[in-house]
């Protein structure tokens, strides 16, 4: 298939592009490189540097490209920043995505996989999280993702868009072959931050809150490997049905606490990784982990990485070889 991938130079997008290319798809990446890295883009993909807001450019590219389907990763994703600058988040994640959908509609592209998030659930009423639980996001980031899921549902009815919103839990790890990995600036995710301590780039890792109602008092999350996410996208693209909007949790189903992540990283790296216990951060739900039965039944998706150790080992391999990320 001819696939158009927004945000394909970013962390999750670049791993998906690598998988889609390996499966024989013809991939065009569209990214403004604001947070992405040109070196992360598989050389077999076509890279177009452009912004989602540039709908004239998108219109031209779509007219020339005749794409079968689109994967939409481009967005801002720092929850804390979204609280500080909500309008920036609504502009990029909502308004720019609406512009993209308008261009797709005009060009007759009726298939899309959308990067949604477990942030759409807010503080879940039950665990593990099933898709039918109430969606009550507690920050602007989660609101922008939920708003776009609504737009996808209405577009299915109105103009036949076929979409899958994949609600990722915590994306983690790196390509098993060591070729690409995670490089967010500033880094906001736990595993790379922990590995920065092991690399001697920071002194300690802060643990925000030790009095949550969880087995060890620290927050619990579901760490889904980025290559397993890539596999979910490959399966999704092949299963999309025009006129149908679907939403699925994509997580391992295992919850791991912050302290468990640090312990696993100590085992992988052999570094003591000192910690500093600090106050809770406002807006952190105590526990988030997926029930992923629906995506398993629909797509046959089965994550290969279920344990923290092998997952963190892939990230460690990347960070050791690239201590400054994509910067030489
Ligand atoms: N990383 C996670 O744990 C996680 C979890 C849930 C959902 N998600 C979602 O997955 C997607 C990818 O996340 P990621 O971790 O790869 O983020 P990332 O920042 O590494 O990648 C996003 C990419 O989009 C590009 N981009 C952003 N705005 C753009 C614009 N206006 N025009 C063109 N390009 C633009 C950036 O340059 C970047 O390359 C996001 O939509 C995010 O909300 C990520």
PDB file of N, CA and C and ligand atoms in Angstrom, residues 7 9-13 30-37 50-53 72-77 92 96 115-117 141 145 168-171 184 189, ligand 1:
ATOM      1  N   UNK A   7       4.330  12.691  11.363  1.00  0.00           N
ATOM      2  CA  UNK A   7       5.093  12.456  12.593  1.00  0.00           C
ATOM      3  C   UNK A   7       5.975  11.217  12.516  1.00  0.00           C
ATOM      4  N   UNK A   9       8.993  10.950  11.836  1.00  0.00           N
ATOM      5  CA  UNK A   9      10.376  11.128  12.294  1.00  0.00           C
ATOM      6  C   UNK A   9      10.448  11.117  13.824  1.00  0.00           C
ATOM      7  N   UNK A  10       9.284  10.959  14.469  1.00  0.00           N
ATOM      8  CA  UNK A  10       9.255  10.911  15.933  1.00  0.00           C
ATOM      9  C   UNK A  10       9.504   9.504  16.460  1.00  0.00           C
ATOM     10  N   UNK A  11       9.372   9.376  17.766  1.00  0.00           N
ATOM     11  CA  UNK A  11       9.733   8.113  18.429  1.00  0.00           C
ATOM     12  C   UNK A  11       8.866   6.941  17.940  1.00  0.00           C
ATOM     13  N   UNK A  12       7.569   7.006  18.182  1.00  0.00           N
ATOM     14  CA  UNK A  12       6.710   5.874  17.800  1.00  0.00           C
ATOM     15  C   UNK A  12       6.611   5.804  16.274  1.00  0.00           C
ATOM     16  N   UNK A  13       6.445   6.966  15.635  1.00  0.00           N
ATOM     17  CA  UNK A  13       6.292   6.989  14.180  1.00  0.00           C
ATOM     18  C   UNK A  13       7.467   6.345  13.459  1.00  0.00           C
ATOM     19  N   UNK A  30       5.769  12.645   6.626  1.00  0.00           N
ATOM     20  CA  UNK A  30       5.542  14.099   6.619  1.00  0.00           C
ATOM     21  C   UNK A  30       5.755  14.583   8.042  1.00  0.00           C
ATOM     22  N   UNK A  31       6.781  15.397   8.261  1.00  0.00           N
ATOM     23  CA  UNK A  31       7.141  15.789   9.628  1.00  0.00           C
ATOM     24  C   UNK A  31       7.832  17.145   9.563  1.00  0.00           C
ATOM     25  N   UNK A  32       7.529  18.028  10.522  1.00  0.00           N
ATOM     26  CA  UNK A  32       8.204  19.335  10.516  1.00  0.00           C
ATOM     27  C   UNK A  32       9.541  19.293  11.260  1.00  0.00           C
ATOM     28  N   UNK A  33       9.891  18.135  11.794  1.00  0.00           N
ATOM     29  CA  UNK A  33      11.144  17.912  12.526  1.00  0.00           C
ATOM     30  C   UNK A  33      11.239  18.806  13.763  1.00  0.00           C
ATOM     31  N   UNK A  34      10.093  19.315  14.228  1.00  0.00           N
ATOM     32  CA  UNK A  34      10.087  20.106  15.458  1.00  0.00           C
ATOM     33  C   UNK A  34      10.529  19.257  16.647  1.00  0.00           C
ATOM     34  N   UNK A  35      10.085  18.023  16.686  1.00  0.00           N
ATOM     35  CA  UNK A  35      10.493  17.099  17.747  1.00  0.00           C
ATOM     36  C   UNK A  35      11.085  15.827  17.169  1.00  0.00           C
ATOM     37  N   UNK A  36      11.018  15.675  15.867  1.00  0.00           N
ATOM     38  CA  UNK A  36      11.486  14.440  15.251  1.00  0.00           C
ATOM     39  C   UNK A  36      12.926  14.546  14.766  1.00  0.00           C
ATOM     40  N   UNK A  37      13.416  13.460  14.197  1.00  0.00           N
ATOM     41  CA  UNK A  37      14.826  13.381  13.790  1.00  0.00           C
ATOM     42  C   UNK A  37      14.893  12.737  12.403  1.00  0.00           C
ATOM     43  N   UNK A  50       7.513  19.161   6.368  1.00  0.00           N
ATOM     44  CA  UNK A  50       6.362  20.052   6.242  1.00  0.00           C
ATOM     45  C   UNK A  50       5.560  20.058   7.520  1.00  0.00           C
ATOM     46  N   UNK A  51       4.737  21.082   7.658  1.00  0.00           N
ATOM     47  CA  UNK A  51       3.931  21.237   8.868  1.00  0.00           C
ATOM     48  C   UNK A  51       2.484  20.862   8.573  1.00  0.00           C
ATOM     49  N   UNK A  52       1.831  20.277   9.561  1.00  0.00           N
ATOM     50  CA  UNK A  52       0.418  19.925   9.411  1.00  0.00           C
ATOM     51  C   UNK A  52      -0.429  21.151   9.093  1.00  0.00           C
ATOM     52  N   UNK A  53      -0.016  22.297   9.621  1.00  0.00           N
ATOM     53  CA  UNK A  53      -0.796  23.517   9.409  1.00  0.00           C
ATOM     54  C   UNK A  53      -0.763  23.965   7.953  1.00  0.00           C
ATOM     55  N   UNK A  72      -1.465   8.744  11.511  1.00  0.00           N
ATOM     56  CA  UNK A  72      -1.311  10.104  12.040  1.00  0.00           C
ATOM     57  C   UNK A  72      -0.706  10.087  13.456  1.00  0.00           C
ATOM     58  N   UNK A  73       0.621  10.281  13.495  1.00  0.00           N
ATOM     59  CA  UNK A  73       1.327  10.321  14.783  1.00  0.00           C
ATOM     60  C   UNK A  73       1.606  11.752  15.243  1.00  0.00           C
ATOM     61  N   UNK A  74       1.654  12.702  14.298  1.00  0.00           N
ATOM     62  CA  UNK A  74       2.137  14.054  14.637  1.00  0.00           C
ATOM     63  C   UNK A  74       1.233  14.716  15.668  1.00  0.00           C
ATOM     64  N   UNK A  75       1.831  15.133  16.764  1.00  0.00           N
ATOM     65  CA  UNK A  75       1.083  15.795  17.837  1.00  0.00           C
ATOM     66  C   UNK A  75       2.089  16.274  18.877  1.00  0.00           C
ATOM     67  N   UNK A  76       1.619  17.118  19.795  1.00  0.00           N
ATOM     68  CA  UNK A  76       2.379  17.416  21.010  1.00  0.00           C
ATOM     69  C   UNK A  76       1.898  16.456  22.093  1.00  0.00           C
ATOM     70  N   UNK A  77       2.798  16.045  23.006  1.00  0.00           N
ATOM     71  CA  UNK A  77       2.395  14.987  23.942  1.00  0.00           C
ATOM     72  C   UNK A  77       2.889  15.145  25.371  1.00  0.00           C
ATOM     73  N   UNK A  92      -2.391  22.383  17.737  1.00  0.00           N
ATOM     74  CA  UNK A  92      -1.658  21.347  16.986  1.00  0.00           C
ATOM     75  C   UNK A  92      -2.427  20.023  16.918  1.00  0.00           C
ATOM     76  N   UNK A  96      -5.028  21.331  13.751  1.00  0.00           N
ATOM     77  CA  UNK A  96      -4.201  20.815  12.646  1.00  0.00           C
ATOM     78  C   UNK A  96      -4.666  19.434  12.183  1.00  0.00           C
ATOM     79  N   UNK A 115      -3.065   7.977  16.435  1.00  0.00           N
ATOM     80  CA  UNK A 115      -2.387   7.762  17.723  1.00  0.00           C
ATOM     81  C   UNK A 115      -3.209   8.404  18.830  1.00  0.00           C
ATOM     82  N   UNK A 116      -4.013   7.592  19.501  1.00  0.00           N
ATOM     83  CA  UNK A 116      -4.725   8.103  20.667  1.00  0.00           C
ATOM     84  C   UNK A 116      -3.940   7.685  21.916  1.00  0.00           C
ATOM     85  N   UNK A 117      -4.574   7.796  23.058  1.00  0.00           N
ATOM     86  CA  UNK A 117      -3.802   7.620  24.295  1.00  0.00           C
ATOM     87  C   UNK A 117      -4.696   7.147  25.431  1.00  0.00           C
ATOM     88  N   UNK A 141      -4.049  17.588  27.150  1.00  0.00           N
ATOM     89  CA  UNK A 141      -3.534  16.600  26.192  1.00  0.00           C
ATOM     90  C   UNK A 141      -4.570  15.493  25.948  1.00  0.00           C
ATOM     91  N   UNK A 145      -6.937  14.402  22.437  1.00  0.00           N
ATOM     92  CA  UNK A 145      -6.999  13.074  21.812  1.00  0.00           C
ATOM     93  C   UNK A 145      -8.445  12.584  21.747  1.00  0.00           C
ATOM     94  N   UNK A 168      -2.601   4.118  22.966  1.00  0.00           N
ATOM     95  CA  UNK A 168      -1.372   3.525  23.520  1.00  0.00           C
ATOM     96  C   UNK A 168      -1.327   3.788  25.014  1.00  0.00           C
ATOM     97  N   UNK A 169      -0.720   2.837  25.711  1.00  0.00           N
ATOM     98  CA  UNK A 169      -0.331   3.083  27.094  1.00  0.00           C
ATOM     99  C   UNK A 169       1.098   3.657  27.026  1.00  0.00           C
ATOM    100  N   UNK A 170       2.035   3.291  27.889  1.00  0.00           N
ATOM    101  CA  UNK A 170       3.341   3.973  27.857  1.00  0.00           C
ATOM    102  C   UNK A 170       4.279   3.330  26.834  1.00  0.00           C
ATOM    103  N   UNK A 171       4.508   4.024  25.738  1.00  0.00           N
ATOM    104  CA  UNK A 171       5.428   3.522  24.720  1.00  0.00           C
ATOM    105  C   UNK A 171       6.835   3.466  25.323  1.00  0.00           C
ATOM    106  N   UNK A 184      13.400  12.237  23.065  1.00  0.00           N
ATOM    107  CA  UNK A 184      12.524  13.397  23.259  1.00  0.00           C
ATOM    108  C   UNK A 184      13.331  14.488  23.960  1.00  0.00           C
ATOM    109  N   UNK A 189       9.892  10.843  29.619  1.00  0.00           N
ATOM    110  CA  UNK A 189       9.447   9.477  29.925  1.00  0.00           C
ATOM    111  C   UNK A 189      10.387   8.767  30.898  1.00  0.00           C
TER     112      UNK A 189
HETATM  113  N1  LIG B   1       5.131   8.144  23.494  1.00  0.00           N
HETATM  114  C1  LIG B   1       4.110   7.681  24.186  1.00  0.00           C
HETATM  115  O1  LIG B   1       4.257   7.041  25.240  1.00  0.00           O
HETATM  116  C2  LIG B   1       2.705   7.901  23.691  1.00  0.00           C
HETATM  117  C3  LIG B   1       1.632   7.377  24.431  1.00  0.00           C
HETATM  118  C4  LIG B   1       0.330   7.579  23.961  1.00  0.00           C
HETATM  119  C5  LIG B   1       0.115   8.258  22.774  1.00  0.00           C
HETATM  120  N2  LIG B   1       1.173   8.770  22.088  1.00  0.00           N
HETATM  121  C6  LIG B   1       0.923   9.492  20.842  1.00  0.00           C
HETATM  122  O2  LIG B   1       1.727   8.929  19.828  1.00  0.00           O
HETATM  123  C7  LIG B   1       2.136   9.910  18.897  1.00  0.00           C
HETATM  124  C8  LIG B   1       3.645   9.861  18.732  1.00  0.00           C
HETATM  125  O3  LIG B   1       4.285  10.050  19.986  1.00  0.00           O
HETATM  126  P1  LIG B   1       5.877  10.099  20.060  1.00  0.00           P
HETATM  127  O4  LIG B   1       6.285   9.681  21.423  1.00  0.00           O
HETATM  128  O5  LIG B   1       6.428   9.401  18.889  1.00  0.00           O
HETATM  129  O6  LIG B   1       6.104  11.678  19.918  1.00  0.00           O
HETATM  130  P2  LIG B   1       7.278  12.447  19.126  1.00  0.00           P
HETATM  131  O7  LIG B   1       7.265  13.851  19.615  1.00  0.00           O
HETATM  132  O8  LIG B   1       8.542  11.681  19.201  1.00  0.00           O
HETATM  133  O9  LIG B   1       6.746  12.392  17.630  1.00  0.00           O
HETATM  134  C9  LIG B   1       5.793  13.312  17.116  1.00  0.00           C
HETATM  135  C10 LIG B   1       6.291  13.760  15.755  1.00  0.00           C
HETATM  136  O10 LIG B   1       5.327  14.633  15.184  1.00  0.00           O
HETATM  137  C11 LIG B   1       5.999  15.753  14.601  1.00  0.00           C
HETATM  138  N3  LIG B   1       5.053  16.874  14.619  1.00  0.00           N
HETATM  139  C12 LIG B   1       4.410  17.411  15.684  1.00  0.00           C
HETATM  140  N4  LIG B   1       3.629  18.438  15.295  1.00  0.00           N
HETATM  141  C13 LIG B   1       3.767  18.529  13.951  1.00  0.00           C
HETATM  142  C14 LIG B   1       3.202  19.390  12.973  1.00  0.00           C
HETATM  143  N5  LIG B   1       2.372  20.387  13.295  1.00  0.00           N
HETATM  144  N6  LIG B   1       3.553  19.210  11.676  1.00  0.00           N
HETATM  145  C15 LIG B   1       4.414  18.222  11.315  1.00  0.00           C
HETATM  146  N7  LIG B   1       4.973  17.376  12.211  1.00  0.00           N
HETATM  147  C16 LIG B   1       4.661  17.540  13.516  1.00  0.00           C
HETATM  148  C17 LIG B   1       7.229  15.971  15.483  1.00  0.00           C
HETATM  149  O11 LIG B   1       8.262  16.664  14.822  1.00  0.00           O
HETATM  150  C18 LIG B   1       7.608  14.535  15.819  1.00  0.00           C
HETATM  151  O12 LIG B   1       8.508  13.998  14.893  1.00  0.00           O
HETATM  152  C19 LIG B   1       1.601  11.235  19.437  1.00  0.00           C
HETATM  153  O13 LIG B   1       0.390  11.535  18.754  1.00  0.00           O
HETATM  154  C20 LIG B   1       1.331  10.951  20.891  1.00  0.00           C
HETATM  155  O14 LIG B   1       0.292  11.757  21.396  1.00  0.00           O
HETATM  156  C21 LIG B   1       2.460   8.594  22.501  1.00  0.00           C
END
